[in-house]
CSV table of N, CA and C in Angstrom, one decimal:
chain,number,residue,atom,x,y,z
H,1,MET,N,0.9,-1.2,0.0
H,1,MET,CA,0.0,0.0,0.0
H,1,MET,C,0.9,1.2,0.0
H,2,ARG,N,0.4,2.2,-0.7
H,2,ARG,CA,1.3,3.4,-0.9
H,2,ARG,C,0.4,4.7,-0.5
H,3,LEU,N,0.9,5.4,0.6
H,3,LEU,CA,0.4,6.7,0.9
H,3,LEU,C,1.7,7.5,0.9
H,4,THR,N,1.7,8.5,0.1
H,4,THR,CA,3.0,9.3,0.0
H,4,THR,C,3.1,10.3,1.1
H,5,THR,N,4.3,10.8,1.2
H,5,THR,CA,4.6,11.9,2.2
H,5,THR,C,3.6,13.1,2.1
H,6,LYS,N,3.3,13.4,0.8
H,6,LYS,CA,2.4,14.5,0.6
H,6,LYS,C,1.0,14.3,1.4
H,7,GLY,N,0.5,13.1,1.2
H,7,GLY,CA,-0.8,12.8,1.9
H,7,GLY,C,-0.6,12.8,3.4
H,8,ARG,N,0.5,12.2,3.9
H,8,ARG,CA,0.7,12.1,5.3
H,8,ARG,C,0.9,13.5,5.9
H,9,TYR,N,1.7,14.3,5.2
H,9,TYR,CA,1.9,15.7,5.7
H,9,TYR,C,0.6,16.5,5.7
H,10,ALA,N,-0.2,16.3,4.7
H,10,ALA,CA,-1.4,17.1,4.6
H,10,ALA,C,-2.4,16.7,5.7
H,11,VAL,N,-2.5,15.4,6.0
H,11,VAL,CA,-3.3,15.0,7.1
H,11,VAL,C,-2.8,15.6,8.5
H,12,THR,N,-1.5,15.5,8.6
H,12,THR,CA,-0.8,15.9,9.9
H,12,THR,C,-1.0,17.4,10.0
H,13,ALA,N,-0.9,18.2,9.0
H,13,ALA,CA,-1.0,19.7,9.1
H,13,ALA,C,-2.5,20.0,9.4
H,14,MET,N,-3.4,19.3,8.8
H,14,MET,CA,-4.8,19.6,9.0
H,14,MET,C,-5.2,19.2,10.4
H,15,LEU,N,-4.7,18.1,10.9
H,15,LEU,CA,-4.9,17.7,12.3
H,15,LEU,C,-4.4,18.7,13.3
H,16,ASP,N,-3.2,19.3,13.0
H,16,ASP,CA,-2.6,20.3,13.8
H,16,ASP,C,-3.5,21.6,13.8
H,17,LEU,N,-4.1,21.9,12.7
H,17,LEU,CA,-5.0,23.0,12.7
H,17,LEU,C,-6.3,22.7,13.5
H,18,ALA,N,-6.8,21.5,13.4
H,18,ALA,CA,-8.0,21.1,14.2
H,18,ALA,C,-7.7,21.1,15.7
H,19,LEU,N,-6.5,20.7,16.1
H,19,LEU,CA,-6.1,20.7,17.5
H,19,LEU,C,-6.0,22.1,18.0
H,20,HIS,N,-5.6,23.1,17.2
H,20,HIS,CA,-5.5,24.4,17.7
H,20,HIS,C,-6.6,25.3,17.3
H,21,GLU,N,-7.7,24.7,16.9
H,21,GLU,CA,-8.9,25.5,16.5
H,21,GLU,C,-9.4,26.3,17.7
H,22,GLY,N,-9.8,27.5,17.5
H,22,GLY,CA,-10.3,28.4,18.5
H,22,GLY,C,-9.2,29.3,19.1
H,23,LYS,N,-8.0,29.1,18.6
H,23,LYS,CA,-6.9,29.9,19.1
H,23,LYS,C,-6.6,31.0,18.1
H,24,GLY,N,-7.5,31.2,17.1
H,24,GLY,CA,-7.2,32.2,16.1
H,24,GLY,C,-6.5,31.5,14.9
H,25,PRO,N,-6.1,32.3,13.9
H,25,PRO,CA,-5.4,31.7,12.7
H,25,PRO,C,-4.1,31.1,13.2
H,26,ILE,N,-3.7,30.0,12.6
H,26,ILE,CA,-2.5,29.3,12.9
H,26,ILE,C,-1.5,29.6,11.7
H,27,SER,N,-0.3,30.0,12.0
H,27,SER,CA,0.7,30.2,11.0
H,27,SER,C,1.3,28.9,10.5
H,28,LEU,N,1.7,28.9,9.3
H,28,LEU,CA,2.4,27.7,8.8
H,28,LEU,C,3.7,27.5,9.5
H,29,ALA,N,4.3,28.6,9.9
H,29,ALA,CA,5.6,28.5,10.6
H,29,ALA,C,5.4,27.7,11.9
H,30,ASP,N,4.3,28.0,12.6
H,30,ASP,CA,4.0,27.2,13.8
H,30,ASP,C,3.8,25.8,13.6
H,31,ILE,N,3.0,25.5,12.5
H,31,ILE,CA,2.8,24.0,12.1
H,31,ILE,C,4.1,23.4,11.7
H,32,SER,N,5.0,24.1,11.0
H,32,SER,CA,6.2,23.6,10.6
H,32,SER,C,7.1,23.3,11.8
H,33,GLU,N,7.1,24.2,12.8
H,33,GLU,CA,7.9,23.9,14.0
H,33,GLU,C,7.4,22.7,14.7
H,34,ARG,N,6.1,22.7,14.9
H,34,ARG,CA,5.6,21.6,15.7
H,34,ARG,C,5.7,20.2,15.0
H,35,GLN,N,5.5,20.2,13.7
H,35,GLN,CA,5.4,18.9,13.0
H,35,GLN,C,6.7,18.5,12.3
H,36,GLY,N,7.6,19.4,12.2
H,36,GLY,CA,8.9,19.1,11.5
H,36,GLY,C,8.7,19.0,10.0
H,37,ILE,N,7.8,19.8,9.4
H,37,ILE,CA,7.5,19.8,8.0
H,37,ILE,C,8.0,21.1,7.5
H,38,SER,N,8.8,21.1,6.3
H,38,SER,CA,9.3,22.3,5.9
H,38,SER,C,8.2,23.3,5.5
H,39,LEU,N,8.6,24.6,5.7
H,39,LEU,CA,7.6,25.7,5.5
H,39,LEU,C,7.2,25.8,4.0
H,40,SER,N,8.2,25.6,3.1
H,40,SER,CA,7.9,25.7,1.7
H,40,SER,C,7.0,24.5,1.2
H,41,TYR,N,7.1,23.4,1.8
H,41,TYR,CA,6.3,22.2,1.5
H,41,TYR,C,4.9,22.5,2.0
H,42,LEU,N,4.8,23.0,3.2
H,42,LEU,CA,3.5,23.4,3.8
H,42,LEU,C,2.7,24.4,2.9
H,43,GLU,N,3.5,25.4,2.4
H,43,GLU,CA,2.9,26.4,1.5
H,43,GLU,C,2.3,25.7,0.3
H,44,GLN,N,3.0,24.8,-0.3
H,44,GLN,CA,2.4,24.0,-1.5
H,44,GLN,C,1.1,23.3,-1.1
H,45,LEU,N,1.2,22.6,0.0
H,45,LEU,CA,0.1,21.8,0.5
H,45,LEU,C,-1.1,22.7,0.7
H,46,PHE,N,-0.9,23.8,1.4
H,46,PHE,CA,-2.0,24.7,1.8
H,46,PHE,C,-2.6,25.4,0.6
H,47,ALA,N,-1.9,25.6,-0.4
H,47,ALA,CA,-2.4,26.1,-1.7
H,47,ALA,C,-3.5,25.2,-2.2
H,48,LYS,N,-3.2,23.9,-2.2
H,48,LYS,CA,-4.2,22.9,-2.6
H,48,LYS,C,-5.3,22.8,-1.7
H,49,LEU,N,-5.1,22.8,-0.4
H,49,LEU,CA,-6.1,22.6,0.6
H,49,LEU,C,-7.0,23.8,0.5
H,50,ARG,N,-6.5,25.0,0.3
H,50,ARG,CA,-7.3,26.2,0.1
H,50,ARG,C,-8.2,26.1,-1.1
H,51,ARG,N,-7.6,25.7,-2.3
H,51,ARG,CA,-8.4,25.5,-3.5
H,51,ARG,C,-9.5,24.5,-3.4
H,52,ASN,N,-9.3,23.5,-2.5
H,52,ASN,CA,-10.3,22.5,-2.3
H,52,ASN,C,-11.3,22.9,-1.1
H,53,GLU,N,-11.2,24.1,-0.7
H,53,GLU,CA,-12.1,24.7,0.3
H,53,GLU,C,-12.1,24.0,1.7
H,54,LEU,N,-10.9,23.5,2.1
H,54,LEU,CA,-10.8,22.9,3.4
H,54,LEU,C,-10.2,23.9,4.4
H,55,VAL,N,-9.5,24.9,4.0
H,55,VAL,CA,-8.9,25.9,4.8
H,55,VAL,C,-9.2,27.3,4.2
H,56,HIS,N,-9.1,28.3,5.0
H,56,HIS,CA,-9.1,29.7,4.4
H,56,HIS,C,-7.9,30.4,5.2
H,57,SER,N,-7.4,31.4,4.5
H,57,SER,CA,-6.3,32.1,5.1
H,57,SER,C,-6.8,33.5,5.6
H,58,VAL,N,-6.1,33.9,6.6
H,58,VAL,CA,-6.3,35.2,7.2
H,58,VAL,C,-5.1,36.0,7.0
H,59,ARG,N,-5.1,37.1,6.4
H,59,ARG,CA,-4.0,38.0,6.1
H,59,ARG,C,-3.7,38.9,7.2
H,60,GLY,N,-2.4,39.4,7.2
H,60,GLY,CA,-2.1,40.5,8.1
H,60,GLY,C,-1.4,40.0,9.3
H,61,PRO,N,-1.0,40.9,10.2
H,61,PRO,CA,-0.4,40.5,11.5
H,61,PRO,C,-1.3,39.5,12.3
H,62,GLY,N,-0.7,38.5,12.7
H,62,GLY,CA,-1.5,37.5,13.5
H,62,GLY,C,-2.3,36.6,12.5
H,63,GLY,N,-2.0,36.7,11.2
H,63,GLY,CA,-2.7,35.9,10.2
H,63,GLY,C,-2.2,34.4,10.2
H,64,GLY,N,-2.8,33.7,9.4
H,64,GLY,CA,-2.5,32.3,9.3
H,64,GLY,C,-3.7,31.6,8.6
H,65,TYR,N,-3.9,30.3,9.0
H,65,TYR,CA,-4.9,29.5,8.4
H,65,TYR,C,-5.9,29.0,9.5
H,66,GLN,N,-7.1,28.8,9.0
H,66,GLN,CA,-8.1,28.1,9.8
H,66,GLN,C,-8.9,27.1,9.0
H,67,LEU,N,-9.5,26.2,9.6
H,67,LEU,CA,-10.4,25.2,8.9
H,67,LEU,C,-11.6,26.0,8.3
H,68,LYS,N,-12.0,25.7,7.2
H,68,LYS,CA,-13.1,26.3,6.5
H,68,LYS,C,-14.4,25.8,7.0
H,69,ARG,N,-14.4,24.5,7.4
H,69,ARG,CA,-15.6,23.9,7.9
H,69,ARG,C,-15.3,23.3,9.3
H,70,GLU,N,-16.4,22.9,10.0
H,70,GLU,CA,-16.2,22.3,11.3
H,70,GLU,C,-15.3,21.1,11.2
H,71,ARG,N,-14.5,20.8,12.2
H,71,ARG,CA,-13.5,19.7,12.1
H,71,ARG,C,-14.3,18.3,12.0
H,72,GLY,N,-15.5,18.3,12.4
H,72,GLY,CA,-16.3,17.0,12.3
H,72,GLY,C,-16.8,16.8,11.0
H,73,GLU,N,-16.7,17.9,10.1
H,73,GLU,CA,-17.2,17.8,8.7
H,73,GLU,C,-16.1,17.5,7.7
H,74,ILE,N,-14.9,17.4,8.1
H,74,ILE,CA,-13.7,17.2,7.2
H,74,ILE,C,-13.2,15.8,7.6
H,75,ASN,N,-13.2,14.9,6.6
H,75,ASN,CA,-12.7,13.6,6.8
H,75,ASN,C,-11.2,13.4,6.2
H,76,VAL,N,-10.5,12.4,6.7
H,76,VAL,CA,-9.2,12.2,6.3
H,76,VAL,C,-9.0,11.9,4.8
H,77,ALA,N,-9.9,11.1,4.2
H,77,ALA,CA,-9.9,10.8,2.8
H,77,ALA,C,-10.0,12.1,2.0
H,78,GLU,N,-10.8,13.0,2.4
H,78,GLU,CA,-11.0,14.3,1.7
H,78,GLU,C,-9.7,15.1,1.7
H,79,VAL,N,-9.0,15.1,2.8
H,79,VAL,CA,-7.7,15.8,2.9
H,79,VAL,C,-6.7,15.2,1.9
H,80,ILE,N,-6.6,13.9,1.9
H,80,ILE,CA,-5.7,13.2,1.0
H,80,ILE,C,-6.1,13.4,-0.5
H,81,ASP,N,-7.4,13.4,-0.8
H,81,ASP,CA,-7.8,13.7,-2.1
H,81,ASP,C,-7.5,15.1,-2.6
H,82,ALA,N,-7.6,16.0,-1.6
H,82,ALA,CA,-7.4,17.5,-1.9
H,82,ALA,C,-6.0,17.8,-2.4
H,83,VAL,N,-5.0,17.0,-1.9
H,83,VAL,CA,-3.6,17.2,-2.3
H,83,VAL,C,-3.2,16.3,-3.5
H,84,ASN,N,-4.3,15.8,-4.2
H,84,ASN,CA,-4.1,15.0,-5.4
H,84,ASN,C,-3.3,13.6,-5.1
H,85,GLU,N,-3.7,13.0,-4.0
H,85,GLU,CA,-3.1,11.8,-3.6
H,85,GLU,C,-4.1,10.7,-3.5
H,86,SER,N,-3.7,9.5,-3.5
H,86,SER,CA,-4.7,8.4,-3.3
H,86,SER,C,-4.0,7.4,-2.5
H,87,VAL,N,-4.8,6.6,-1.8
H,87,VAL,CA,-4.3,5.4,-1.1
H,87,VAL,C,-4.5,4.3,-2.1
H,88,ASP,N,-3.3,3.7,-2.6
H,88,ASP,CA,-3.3,2.7,-3.7
H,88,ASP,C,-2.6,1.5,-3.3
H,89,ALA,N,-3.3,0.4,-3.3
H,89,ALA,CA,-2.7,-0.9,-2.9
H,89,ALA,C,-2.2,-1.7,-4.1
H,90,THR,N,-2.5,-1.2,-5.3
H,90,THR,CA,-2.0,-1.9,-6.5
H,90,THR,C,-0.6,-1.6,-6.8
H,91,GLY,N,0.0,-2.5,-7.6
H,91,GLY,CA,1.4,-2.2,-8.0
H,91,GLY,C,1.5,-1.4,-9.2
H,92,CYS,N,0.4,-1.2,-9.9
H,92,CYS,CA,0.4,-0.5,-11.2
H,92,CYS,C,-0.2,1.0,-11.1
H,93,ARG,N,-0.5,1.4,-9.8
H,93,ARG,CA,-1.1,2.7,-9.6
H,93,ARG,C,-2.5,2.7,-10.2
H,94,SER,N,-3.2,1.6,-10.2
H,94,SER,CA,-4.6,1.4,-10.7
H,94,SER,C,-4.7,1.6,-12.2
H,95,THR,N,-3.6,1.5,-12.9
H,95,THR,CA,-3.7,1.7,-14.4
H,95,THR,C,-4.2,0.4,-15.1
H,96,GLY,N,-3.9,-0.7,-14.5
H,96,GLY,CA,-4.4,-2.0,-15.1
H,96,GLY,C,-3.3,-2.6,-16.0
H,97,ASN,N,-2.1,-2.0,-16.0
H,97,ASN,CA,-1.1,-2.5,-16.8
H,97,ASN,C,0.0,-3.2,-16.0
H,98,CYS,N,-0.5,-4.0,-15.1
H,98,CYS,CA,0.4,-4.7,-14.0
H,98,CYS,C,1.3,-5.7,-14.6
H,99,GLN,N,0.8,-6.4,-15.6
H,99,GLN,CA,1.6,-7.6,-16.1
H,99,GLN,C,1.8,-7.4,-17.6
H,100,SER,N,2.9,-6.9,-18.0
H,100,SER,CA,3.2,-6.7,-19.4
H,100,SER,C,2.1,-5.9,-20.1
H,101,GLY,N,1.6,-4.9,-19.5
H,101,GLY,CA,0.6,-4.0,-20.1
H,101,GLY,C,-0.8,-4.5,-19.9
H,102,GLU,N,-1.0,-5.6,-19.2
H,102,GLU,CA,-2.4,-6.1,-19.0
H,102,GLU,C,-2.6,-6.2,-17.5
H,103,VAL,N,-3.9,-6.5,-17.2
H,103,VAL,CA,-4.3,-6.6,-15.8
H,103,VAL,C,-3.8,-7.9,-15.3
H,104,CYS,N,-3.3,-7.9,-14.0
H,104,CYS,CA,-2.8,-9.2,-13.5
H,104,CYS,C,-3.9,-9.9,-12.7
H,105,LEU,N,-3.6,-11.1,-12.3
H,105,LEU,CA,-4.7,-11.9,-11.6
H,105,LEU,C,-5.3,-11.2,-10.4
H,106,THR,N,-4.4,-10.5,-9.6
H,106,THR,CA,-4.9,-9.9,-8.4
H,106,THR,C,-5.2,-8.4,-8.5
H,107,HIS,N,-5.2,-7.9,-9.7
H,107,HIS,CA,-5.5,-6.4,-9.8
H,107,HIS,C,-6.8,-5.9,-9.1
H,108,HIS,N,-7.8,-6.7,-9.4
H,108,HIS,CA,-9.2,-6.3,-8.9
H,108,HIS,C,-9.2,-6.4,-7.3
H,109,LEU,N,-8.5,-7.4,-6.8
H,109,LEU,CA,-8.4,-7.5,-5.4
H,109,LEU,C,-7.8,-6.3,-4.7
H,110,TRP,N,-6.6,-5.8,-5.3
H,110,TRP,CA,-5.9,-4.7,-4.8
H,110,TRP,C,-6.7,-3.4,-5.0
H,111,CYS,N,-7.5,-3.3,-6.1
H,111,CYS,CA,-8.4,-2.2,-6.3
H,111,CYS,C,-9.5,-2.1,-5.2
H,112,ASP,N,-10.0,-3.3,-5.0
H,112,ASP,CA,-11.1,-3.4,-3.9
H,112,ASP,C,-10.5,-3.0,-2.6
H,113,LEU,N,-9.3,-3.4,-2.3
H,113,LEU,CA,-8.6,-3.0,-1.0
H,113,LEU,C,-8.4,-1.5,-0.9
H,114,SER,N,-8.0,-0.9,-2.0
H,114,SER,CA,-7.8,0.6,-2.1
H,114,SER,C,-9.2,1.2,-1.8
H,115,ASP,N,-10.2,0.7,-2.4
H,115,ASP,CA,-11.6,1.3,-2.1
H,115,ASP,C,-12.0,1.2,-0.7
H,116,GLN,N,-11.7,0.0,-0.1
H,116,GLN,CA,-12.0,-0.2,1.3
H,116,GLN,C,-11.2,0.7,2.2
H,117,ILE,N,-9.9,1.0,1.9
H,117,ILE,CA,-9.1,1.9,2.7
H,117,ILE,C,-9.7,3.3,2.6
H,118,HIS,N,-10.0,3.7,1.4
H,118,HIS,CA,-10.6,5.1,1.2
H,118,HIS,C,-11.9,5.2,1.9
H,119,GLY,N,-12.7,4.2,1.9
H,119,GLY,CA,-14.0,4.2,2.7
H,119,GLY,C,-13.7,4.3,4.2
H,120,PHE,N,-12.7,3.6,4.6
H,120,PHE,CA,-12.3,3.7,6.1
H,120,PHE,C,-11.9,5.1,6.4
H,121,LEU,N,-11.1,5.6,5.6
H,121,LEU,CA,-10.6,7.0,5.9
H,121,LEU,C,-11.6,8.1,5.7
H,122,SER,N,-12.7,7.8,5.0
H,122,SER,CA,-13.8,8.7,4.8
H,122,SER,C,-14.7,8.7,6.0
H,123,ASP,N,-14.6,7.7,6.8
H,123,ASP,CA,-15.4,7.6,8.1
H,123,ASP,C,-14.7,8.2,9.2
H,124,ILE,N,-13.5,8.7,9.1
H,124,ILE,CA,-12.7,9.3,10.2
H,124,ILE,C,-12.6,10.8,10.0
H,125,SER,N,-13.2,11.6,10.9
H,125,SER,CA,-13.1,13.0,10.7
H,125,SER,C,-11.9,13.6,11.6
H,126,LEU,N,-11.6,14.8,11.3
H,126,LEU,CA,-10.6,15.5,12.1
H,126,LEU,C,-11.0,15.5,13.6
H,127,ALA,N,-12.3,15.7,13.8
H,127,ALA,CA,-12.8,15.7,15.2
H,127,ALA,C,-12.6,14.4,15.9
H,128,ASP,N,-12.8,13.3,15.1
H,128,ASP,CA,-12.6,12.0,15.7
H,128,ASP,C,-11.2,11.8,16.1
H,129,LEU,N,-10.2,12.3,15.3
H,129,LEU,CA,-8.8,12.2,15.7
H,129,LEU,C,-8.4,13.1,16.9
H,130,VAL,N,-9.0,14.3,16.9
H,130,VAL,CA,-8.7,15.2,18.0
H,130,VAL,C,-9.2,14.6,19.4
H,131,LEU,N,-10.2,13.8,19.3
H,131,LEU,CA,-10.7,13.2,20.6
H,131,LEU,C,-9.8,12.0,21.1
H,132,ARG,N,-9.0,11.5,20.2
H,132,ARG,CA,-8.2,10.3,20.6
H,132,ARG,C,-7.2,10.7,21.7
H,133,ASN,N,-7.1,9.9,22.7
H,133,ASN,CA,-6.1,10.1,23.8
H,133,ASN,C,-4.7,10.1,23.3
H,134,ASP,N,-4.3,9.2,22.4
H,134,ASP,CA,-2.9,9.2,21.9
H,134,ASP,C,-2.6,10.5,21.1
H,135,VAL,N,-3.5,11.0,20.4
H,135,VAL,CA,-3.3,12.2,19.6
H,135,VAL,C,-3.2,13.4,20.6
H,136,GLN,N,-4.0,13.4,21.7
H,136,GLN,CA,-3.9,14.5,22.7
H,136,GLN,C,-2.5,14.5,23.4
H,137,GLU,N,-2.0,13.3,23.7
H,137,GLU,CA,-0.8,13.2,24.4
H,137,GLU,C,0.4,13.7,23.5
H,138,VAL,N,0.4,13.3,22.2
H,138,VAL,CA,1.4,13.8,21.3
H,138,VAL,C,1.3,15.3,21.1
H,139,ALA,N,0.1,15.9,21.0
H,139,ALA,CA,-0.1,17.3,20.9
H,139,ALA,C,0.4,18.0,22.1
H,140,GLU,N,0.2,17.5,23.3
H,140,GLU,CA,0.7,18.1,24.5
H,140,GLU,C,2.2,18.1,24.5
H,141,ARG,N,2.8,17.0,24.2
H,141,ARG,CA,4.2,16.9,24.1
H,141,ARG,C,4.8,18.0,23.1
H,142,GLN,N,4.2,18.1,22.0
H,142,GLN,CA,4.7,19.0,20.9
H,142,GLN,C,4.5,20.5,21.4
H,143,GLY,N,3.4,20.7,22.1
H,143,GLY,CA,3.2,22.1,22.7
H,143,GLY,C,4.2,22.4,23.7
H,144,GLN,N,4.5,21.5,24.6
H,144,GLN,CA,5.6,21.8,25.6
H,144,GLN,C,6.9,22.0,25.0
H,145,ARG,N,7.3,21.2,24.0
H,145,ARG,CA,8.5,21.4,23.3
H,145,ARG,C,8.6,22.7,22.6
H,146,SER,N,7.6,23.2,21.9
H,146,SER,CA,7.7,24.4,21.2
H,146,SER,C,7.7,25.6,22.2
H,147,ARG,N,7.1,25.4,23.4
H,147,ARG,CA,7.1,26.5,24.4
H,147,ARG,C,8.5,26.6,25.1
H,148,THR,N,9.2,25.5,25.2
H,148,THR,CA,10.5,25.5,25.9
H,148,THR,C,11.6,25.9,25.0
H,149,GLN,N,11.5,25.8,23.7
H,149,GLN,CA,12.6,26.1,22.8
H,149,GLN,C,13.0,27.5,22.8
H,150,PRO,N,12.0,28.5,22.9
H,150,PRO,CA,12.4,30.0,23.0
H,150,PRO,C,13.2,30.2,24.3
H,151,GLU,N,12.7,29.5,25.4
H,151,GLU,CA,13.4,29.7,26.7
H,151,GLU,C,14.8,29.2,26.6
H,152,GLN,N,15.0,28.1,25.9
H,152,GLN,CA,16.4,27.5,25.8
H,152,GLN,C,17.2,28.4,25.0
H,153,LEU,N,16.7,29.1,23.9
H,153,LEU,CA,17.5,30.0,23.1
H,153,LEU,C,17.9,31.2,23.9
H,154,ILE,N,17.0,31.7,24.8
H,154,ILE,CA,17.3,32.9,25.6
H,154,ILE,C,18.4,32.5,26.6
H,155,ALA,N,18.2,31.4,27.3
H,155,ALA,CA,19.2,30.9,28.3
H,155,ALA,C,20.6,30.8,27.7
H,156,SER,N,20.6,30.2,26.4
H,156,SER,CA,22.0,30.0,25.8
H,156,SER,C,22.5,31.3,25.4
H,157,SER,N,21.7,32.3,25.0
H,157,SER,CA,22.2,33.6,24.6
H,157,SER,C,22.8,34.3,25.8
H,158,VAL,N,22.1,34.2,26.9
H,158,VAL,CA,22.5,34.9,28.1
H,158,VAL,C,23.8,34.3,28.6
H,159,ALA,N,23.9,32.9,28.5
H,159,ALA,CA,25.1,32.2,29.0
H,159,ALA,C,26.3,32.6,28.1
H,160,SER,N,26.1,32.7,26.8
H,160,SER,CA,27.3,33.0,26.0
H,160,SER,C,27.7,34.5,26.1
H,161,ALA,N,26.7,35.3,26.4
H,161,ALA,CA,27.1,36.8,26.6
H,161,ALA,C,27.9,37.1,27.9
H,162,SER,N,27.8,36.2,28.9
H,162,SER,CA,28.5,36.4,30.2
H,162,SER,C,29.8,35.8,30.2
């Protein structure tokens, strides 16, 4: 099964937005720092997410991105689809040219599996993920790490100045 980095990062970034909903617009720099995704890559992803009306941008100081719909109304499959990705279990990327340009014996089996996975991901909303204890624990750890990093920079600057 193949889910590319693009699809994984898009879901991760959207979940980050959902976790921080209600705190105003979230900057891509904040998502980048928390999730370890390059800022330029996030900009590309968010252009697609915006075109597919999953997020909207707020310009100006304190600007950033917000979910365009309620987090319970956005499912994981929709996010993956928005960045032009698919969950594909076939070896031929669903083209049907698996075996010397023709369909192989198991092509339809893997297509059915891909459809099942897409259906499964369609049943999981961002709100469902936000409620998970494991997601909450990771988000808390990431929040603590991003709050302590500026303090560590200040402490190291003060130590080197003395």
